[in-house]
Amino acid sequence: MDNNKIIDGKFISNQIREKIKFFGNKLIEKTGKKPGLAVVLVGENPASRVYVKNKIEKTNEVGFNSIEHRLDENVSEEKLLDLVNLLNNDSNVQGILVQLPLPKHIDSDKVLDTILPVKDVDGFHAENVGKLWSGLNSLVPCTPLGCSILLKKISPDLSGKKAVIIGRSNIVGKPMASLLLSMNATVTIAHSRTKNIEQLVKSADVLVAAVGIPEMVKGDWIKENAIVIDVGINRIEREGKRVLVGDVDYEECLNNASKITPVPGGVGPMTIACLLLNTLLTSYLQFNEDPIELSSFLE
Ligand code: GUN
């Protein structure tokens, strides 16, 4: 196996979290206030429970406060909105994350748009989405932000390069398109209604797979020397064991790719690092301190 090809998201995210801890401690020393991240989990979705547990663990590790709220699957939308408003008004809370998906009886957009934009560490509020697409300073969704940091380390300018994203979600696909545009790539979003995805992927210099279909992308779909970013986290059964696989067939795609993220250990840990980065940024804003440049985290 060619180790030079592997984008080690685990290692890079460890470095970023160390820096967050360093800058966070300086902020705490200067202001006497500790950044606080509130995480709201509704219901018992097993994948969401694992993500939330990891987020809380890592929040505490960098020296921030984590505030966990677990609500019953059947909680009313009104009760959830009341909680978000309570957190909006809580000076010990600098970041609010409502884990998605929410149960069907709750209007997710309404909940996300109730979070104060300055506490919106997920970057899902319409104000932050609009700012991102307008090229203004904004909070950027954690997973695409993590992918863009990995990409910037490999190739900061994608002028003349074709990027293909598979998946059009608000969480990954759409914000990823905006970030790739800002890196000067020519961007296409493919989705479930796209015809001949294979042919499209074969033209990509940069592929971001965020579709949620285990190992959908095959080795011979990858253009020679393409960069492959795999956002998928799929739990499947293989040879009687539960294993995690991405949206690309890693072993196959390793061949043609110049760089590729593994699953696990690629994009996943970057998402959490970027959540903490966003929490640090919102804390600077709320404590009226000048933020450090994002570029400090690319070194
Ligand atoms: N569910 C899957 N990914 C995410 C994410 O980045 N943020 C939130 N809030 N929920 C998610």
Short mmCIF file of C-alpha atoms and ligand atoms in Angstrom, two decimals:
data_model
loop_
_atom_site.label_atom_id
_atom_site.label_comp_id
_atom_site.label_asym_id
_atom_site.label_seq_id
_atom_site.Cartn_x
_atom_site.Cartn_y
_atom_site.Cartn_z
CA MET A 1 0.00 0.00 0.00
CA ASP A 2 1.23 3.50 -0.87
CA ASN A 3 1.19 5.49 2.38
CA ASN A 4 1.98 8.75 0.54
CA LYS A 5 -1.45 8.59 -0.98
CA ILE A 6 -3.33 8.46 2.29
CA ILE A 7 -4.71 11.70 3.72
CA ASP A 8 -4.38 11.13 7.45
CA GLY A 9 -7.40 13.00 8.81
CA LYS A 10 -6.84 11.57 12.26
CA PHE A 11 -3.33 13.03 12.49
CA ILE A 12 -4.29 16.38 10.96
CA SER A 13 -7.35 16.69 13.22
CA ASN A 14 -5.17 15.95 16.28
CA GLN A 15 -2.89 18.83 15.27
CA ILE A 16 -5.87 21.16 14.82
CA ARG A 17 -7.36 20.20 18.18
CA GLU A 18 -4.00 20.86 19.86
CA LYS A 19 -4.00 24.34 18.34
CA ILE A 20 -7.60 24.92 19.43
CA LYS A 21 -6.63 23.93 22.96
CA PHE A 22 -3.68 26.36 22.86
CA PHE A 23 -5.69 29.31 21.51
CA GLY A 24 -8.67 28.38 23.71
CA ASN A 25 -6.48 28.49 26.83
CA LYS A 26 -5.16 31.91 25.83
CA LEU A 27 -8.74 33.12 25.38
CA ILE A 28 -9.77 31.70 28.76
CA GLU A 29 -6.74 33.35 30.46
CA LYS A 30 -7.49 36.71 28.85
CA THR A 31 -11.25 36.82 29.42
CA GLY A 32 -11.73 34.55 32.43
CA LYS A 33 -14.52 32.87 30.43
CA LYS A 34 -14.64 29.33 29.09
CA PRO A 35 -16.16 28.56 25.68
CA GLY A 36 -19.30 26.42 26.06
CA LEU A 37 -20.83 24.12 23.46
CA ALA A 38 -24.41 22.91 23.90
CA VAL A 39 -25.28 19.70 22.07
CA VAL A 40 -28.93 18.73 21.71
CA LEU A 41 -29.86 15.15 20.87
CA VAL A 42 -33.48 14.22 20.21
CA GLY A 43 -34.38 10.53 20.31
CA GLU A 44 -32.27 7.40 20.21
CA ASN A 45 -30.81 7.24 16.68
CA PRO A 46 -27.80 4.95 17.33
CA ALA A 47 -25.46 6.71 14.85
CA SER A 48 -26.40 10.14 16.26
CA ARG A 49 -25.72 8.89 19.81
CA VAL A 50 -22.20 7.83 18.81
CA TYR A 51 -21.51 11.15 17.04
CA VAL A 52 -22.80 13.18 19.99
CA LYS A 53 -20.75 11.15 22.49
CA ASN A 54 -17.58 11.76 20.45
CA LYS A 55 -18.33 15.47 20.06
CA ILE A 56 -18.80 15.89 23.81
CA GLU A 57 -15.64 13.92 24.64
CA LYS A 58 -13.51 16.00 22.28
CA THR A 59 -15.08 19.27 23.50
CA ASN A 60 -14.01 18.48 27.05
CA GLU A 61 -10.55 17.39 25.88
CA VAL A 62 -9.73 20.83 24.44
CA GLY A 63 -10.80 22.44 27.72
CA PHE A 64 -14.20 23.79 26.65
CA ASN A 65 -17.45 23.22 28.56
CA SER A 66 -19.91 20.80 27.01
CA ILE A 67 -23.57 21.04 27.87
CA GLU A 68 -25.59 18.02 26.78
CA HIS A 69 -29.36 18.02 26.38
CA ARG A 70 -31.14 14.76 25.57
CA LEU A 71 -34.78 14.96 24.64
CA ASP A 72 -37.33 12.23 24.13
CA GLU A 73 -38.12 11.13 20.56
CA ASN A 74 -41.70 12.42 21.06
CA VAL A 75 -40.77 15.87 22.35
CA SER A 76 -42.89 18.62 20.80
CA GLU A 77 -41.40 21.11 18.37
CA GLU A 78 -42.43 23.86 20.77
CA LYS A 79 -40.43 22.32 23.65
CA LEU A 80 -37.36 21.98 21.42
CA LEU A 81 -37.69 25.60 20.26
CA ASP A 82 -38.01 26.69 23.91
CA LEU A 83 -34.76 24.90 24.70
CA VAL A 84 -32.97 26.52 21.74
CA ASN A 85 -34.19 29.95 22.90
CA LEU A 86 -32.98 29.21 26.43
CA LEU A 87 -29.54 28.32 25.04
CA ASN A 88 -29.56 31.43 22.81
CA ASN A 89 -29.94 33.54 25.98
CA ASP A 90 -27.41 31.61 28.08
CA SER A 91 -24.09 33.49 28.38
CA ASN A 92 -22.31 30.22 29.26
CA VAL A 93 -23.19 28.83 25.82
CA GLN A 94 -21.20 30.06 22.82
CA GLY A 95 -22.14 27.29 20.39
CA ILE A 96 -25.38 25.38 19.82
CA LEU A 97 -25.58 22.14 17.86
CA VAL A 98 -28.84 20.30 17.30
CA GLN A 99 -27.94 16.86 16.03
CA LEU A 100 -29.67 15.89 12.77
CA PRO A 101 -31.77 14.11 11.66
CA LEU A 102 -34.65 15.23 13.86
CA PRO A 103 -37.86 13.17 14.18
CA LYS A 104 -40.31 13.69 11.31
CA HIS A 105 -42.87 15.67 13.35
CA ILE A 106 -40.30 18.46 13.90
CA ASP A 107 -39.54 21.10 11.26
CA SER A 108 -35.72 21.01 11.15
CA ASP A 109 -35.42 24.25 9.19
CA LYS A 110 -37.46 26.08 11.80
CA VAL A 111 -35.25 24.72 14.59
CA LEU A 112 -31.99 25.55 12.81
CA ASP A 113 -33.18 29.07 11.99
CA THR A 114 -34.06 29.64 15.65
CA ILE A 115 -30.42 29.20 16.68
CA LEU A 116 -28.75 32.63 16.94
CA PRO A 117 -26.48 32.98 13.87
CA VAL A 118 -23.57 33.94 16.15
CA LYS A 119 -23.96 30.63 18.06
CA ASP A 120 -24.57 28.54 14.93
CA VAL A 121 -21.48 26.30 15.07
CA ASP A 122 -22.99 24.04 12.39
CA GLY A 123 -23.32 26.92 9.92
CA PHE A 124 -26.83 25.73 9.01
CA HIS A 125 -28.75 28.96 9.77
CA ALA A 126 -30.05 30.65 6.59
CA GLU A 127 -28.01 33.76 7.43
CA ASN A 128 -24.75 31.78 7.51
CA VAL A 129 -25.72 29.79 4.39
CA GLY A 130 -26.41 33.04 2.52
CA LYS A 131 -23.15 34.59 3.68
CA LEU A 132 -21.17 31.52 2.62
CA TRP A 133 -22.65 31.66 -0.89
CA SER A 134 -22.04 35.40 -1.08
CA GLY A 135 -18.37 35.00 -0.22
CA LEU A 136 -18.81 36.81 3.11
CA ASN A 137 -17.31 35.77 6.45
CA SER A 138 -19.56 33.14 7.97
CA LEU A 139 -19.68 30.03 10.06
CA VAL A 140 -19.09 27.12 7.69
CA PRO A 141 -20.62 23.62 8.13
CA CYS A 142 -18.11 21.38 9.88
CA THR A 143 -17.79 18.45 7.46
CA PRO A 144 -17.22 20.50 4.28
CA LEU A 145 -14.93 22.82 6.23
CA GLY A 146 -12.89 19.77 7.29
CA CYS A 147 -12.76 18.54 3.67
CA SER A 148 -11.62 21.96 2.46
CA ILE A 149 -8.84 22.08 5.06
CA LEU A 150 -7.61 18.67 3.86
CA LEU A 151 -7.81 19.83 0.23
CA LYS A 152 -6.02 23.11 0.94
CA LYS A 153 -3.12 21.18 2.44
CA ILE A 154 -2.76 19.24 -0.82
CA SER A 155 -3.69 21.83 -3.42
CA PRO A 156 -4.75 25.30 -2.21
CA ASP A 157 -5.71 26.52 -5.69
CA LEU A 158 -7.90 24.34 -7.90
CA SER A 159 -7.86 26.66 -10.94
CA GLY A 160 -8.61 24.68 -14.08
CA LYS A 161 -9.54 21.60 -12.04
CA LYS A 162 -12.87 19.86 -12.25
CA ALA A 163 -14.50 18.94 -8.94
CA VAL A 164 -17.43 16.54 -8.70
CA ILE A 165 -19.48 16.20 -5.54
CA ILE A 166 -21.83 13.25 -5.17
CA GLY A 167 -24.71 14.25 -2.88
CA ARG A 168 -26.68 17.48 -2.63
CA SER A 169 -27.39 17.71 1.10
CA ASN A 170 -27.44 20.98 3.01
CA ILE A 171 -24.98 19.42 5.48
CA VAL A 172 -22.26 18.48 2.98
CA GLY A 173 -22.90 18.64 -0.78
CA LYS A 174 -24.16 22.20 -1.17
CA PRO A 175 -21.73 23.97 1.20
CA MET A 176 -18.89 21.87 -0.24
CA ALA A 177 -19.74 23.24 -3.70
CA SER A 178 -19.43 26.78 -2.40
CA LEU A 179 -16.05 26.07 -0.77
CA LEU A 180 -14.70 24.37 -3.91
CA LEU A 181 -15.85 27.36 -5.99
CA SER A 182 -13.95 29.67 -3.65
CA MET A 183 -10.86 27.52 -4.37
CA ASN A 184 -11.45 28.21 -8.11
CA ALA A 185 -12.55 24.68 -9.04
CA THR A 186 -15.17 24.07 -11.72
CA VAL A 187 -17.86 22.35 -9.70
CA THR A 188 -20.58 19.82 -10.53
CA ILE A 189 -23.01 18.34 -7.99
CA ALA A 190 -24.30 14.89 -8.85
CA HIS A 191 -27.29 13.34 -7.06
CA SER A 192 -29.84 10.55 -7.23
CA ARG A 193 -31.46 12.00 -10.39
CA THR A 194 -28.17 12.52 -12.24
CA LYS A 195 -27.70 10.36 -15.33
CA ASN A 196 -24.48 8.46 -15.83
CA ILE A 197 -22.71 9.42 -12.61
CA GLU A 198 -19.90 7.02 -13.47
CA GLN A 199 -18.97 9.03 -16.59
CA LEU A 200 -19.12 12.27 -14.64
CA VAL A 201 -16.89 10.95 -11.85
CA LYS A 202 -14.39 9.76 -14.47
CA SER A 203 -13.87 13.41 -15.46
CA ALA A 204 -13.19 14.63 -11.90
CA ASP A 205 -9.80 15.88 -10.74
CA VAL A 206 -11.31 16.18 -7.27
CA LEU A 207 -14.08 13.86 -6.09
CA VAL A 208 -16.07 14.42 -2.91
CA ALA A 209 -18.37 11.49 -2.21
CA ALA A 210 -21.16 12.32 0.26
CA VAL A 211 -24.01 10.11 -0.80
CA GLY A 212 -24.38 7.51 1.97
CA ILE A 213 -24.19 4.44 -0.29
CA PRO A 214 -21.51 1.97 0.86
CA GLU A 215 -18.63 1.67 -1.65
CA MET A 216 -20.69 3.07 -4.50
CA VAL A 217 -17.68 4.55 -6.30
CA LYS A 218 -15.59 1.87 -7.98
CA GLY A 219 -11.86 1.90 -8.73
CA ASP A 220 -12.19 2.34 -12.49
CA TRP A 221 -14.37 5.46 -11.99
CA ILE A 222 -11.38 7.37 -10.64
CA LYS A 223 -9.38 9.51 -13.06
CA GLU A 224 -5.63 9.00 -12.93
CA ASN A 225 -4.16 11.17 -10.11
CA ALA A 226 -7.52 12.43 -8.88
CA ILE A 227 -7.93 13.53 -5.25
CA VAL A 228 -10.63 11.49 -3.52
CA ILE A 229 -12.41 12.77 -0.41
CA ASP A 230 -14.76 10.20 1.10
CA VAL A 231 -17.38 11.64 3.44
CA GLY A 232 -19.35 8.40 3.78
CA ILE A 233 -19.62 6.60 7.11
CA ASN A 234 -21.57 3.40 6.42
CA ARG A 235 -21.89 0.51 8.82
CA ILE A 236 -22.08 -2.79 6.95
CA GLU A 237 -21.69 -6.48 7.66
CA ARG A 238 -18.66 -8.12 6.05
CA GLU A 239 -17.55 -11.67 6.67
CA GLY A 240 -19.75 -11.79 9.76
CA LYS A 241 -18.30 -8.58 11.22
CA ARG A 242 -19.72 -5.05 11.50
CA VAL A 243 -17.35 -2.73 9.66
CA LEU A 244 -17.26 0.93 8.68
CA VAL A 245 -16.86 1.73 4.99
CA GLY A 246 -17.06 4.91 2.97
CA ASP A 247 -18.93 5.84 -0.19
CA VAL A 248 -15.92 4.84 -2.30
CA ASP A 249 -14.37 1.42 -2.58
CA TYR A 250 -11.15 2.38 -0.83
CA GLU A 251 -8.94 -0.56 -1.87
CA GLU A 252 -9.96 -0.19 -5.52
CA CYS A 253 -9.78 3.60 -5.67
CA LEU A 254 -6.35 3.73 -4.03
CA ASN A 255 -4.89 2.64 -7.36
CA ASN A 256 -5.73 5.61 -9.56
CA ALA A 257 -6.03 8.30 -6.89
CA SER A 258 -3.11 10.62 -6.12
CA LYS A 259 -4.54 11.21 -2.63
CA ILE A 260 -7.43 9.57 -0.79
CA THR A 261 -9.09 9.78 2.64
CA PRO A 262 -9.61 6.48 4.46
CA VAL A 263 -12.76 5.51 6.40
CA PRO A 264 -12.43 5.60 9.34
CA GLY A 265 -9.65 8.13 10.01
CA GLY A 266 -10.24 10.57 7.14
CA VAL A 267 -13.03 13.12 7.09
CA GLY A 268 -14.79 11.93 10.30
CA PRO A 269 -12.27 13.29 12.83
CA MET A 270 -11.95 16.51 10.80
CA THR A 271 -15.67 17.18 11.30
CA ILE A 272 -15.27 17.19 15.07
CA ALA A 273 -12.10 19.30 14.92
CA CYS A 274 -14.00 21.86 12.81
CA LEU A 275 -16.90 21.89 15.25
CA LEU A 276 -14.43 22.88 17.97
CA LEU A 277 -12.84 25.39 15.62
CA ASN A 278 -16.25 26.96 15.01
CA THR A 279 -16.89 26.99 18.77
CA LEU A 280 -13.59 28.82 19.27
CA LEU A 281 -14.57 31.32 16.55
CA THR A 282 -18.03 31.98 18.03
CA SER A 283 -16.40 32.40 21.45
CA TYR A 284 -14.02 35.07 20.13
CA LEU A 285 -17.01 36.89 18.68
CA GLN A 286 -19.10 36.65 21.85
CA PHE A 287 -16.21 37.56 24.16
CA ASN A 288 -15.45 40.57 21.90
CA GLU A 289 -11.94 39.37 21.10
CA ASP A 290 -10.25 39.48 17.68
CA PRO A 291 -10.30 35.97 16.21
CA ILE A 292 -7.19 34.23 14.95
CA GLU A 293 -7.02 33.65 11.20
CA LEU A 294 -8.27 30.32 9.86
CA SER A 295 -4.95 30.05 8.00
CA SER A 296 -3.23 29.40 11.38
CA PHE A 297 -4.94 26.01 11.27
CA LEU A 298 -3.63 25.07 7.83
CA GLU A 299 0.05 25.02 8.77
N1 GUN B 1 -25.85 14.93 11.33
C1 GUN B 1 -24.90 14.48 10.46
N2 GUN B 1 -23.92 15.38 10.33
C2 GUN B 1 -24.24 16.43 11.12
C3 GUN B 1 -23.61 17.67 11.40
O1 GUN B 1 -22.54 18.02 10.89
N3 GUN B 1 -24.26 18.48 12.29
C4 GUN B 1 -25.45 18.13 12.86
N4 GUN B 1 -26.01 18.99 13.70
N5 GUN B 1 -26.06 16.99 12.61
C5 GUN B 1 -25.45 16.14 11.74
#
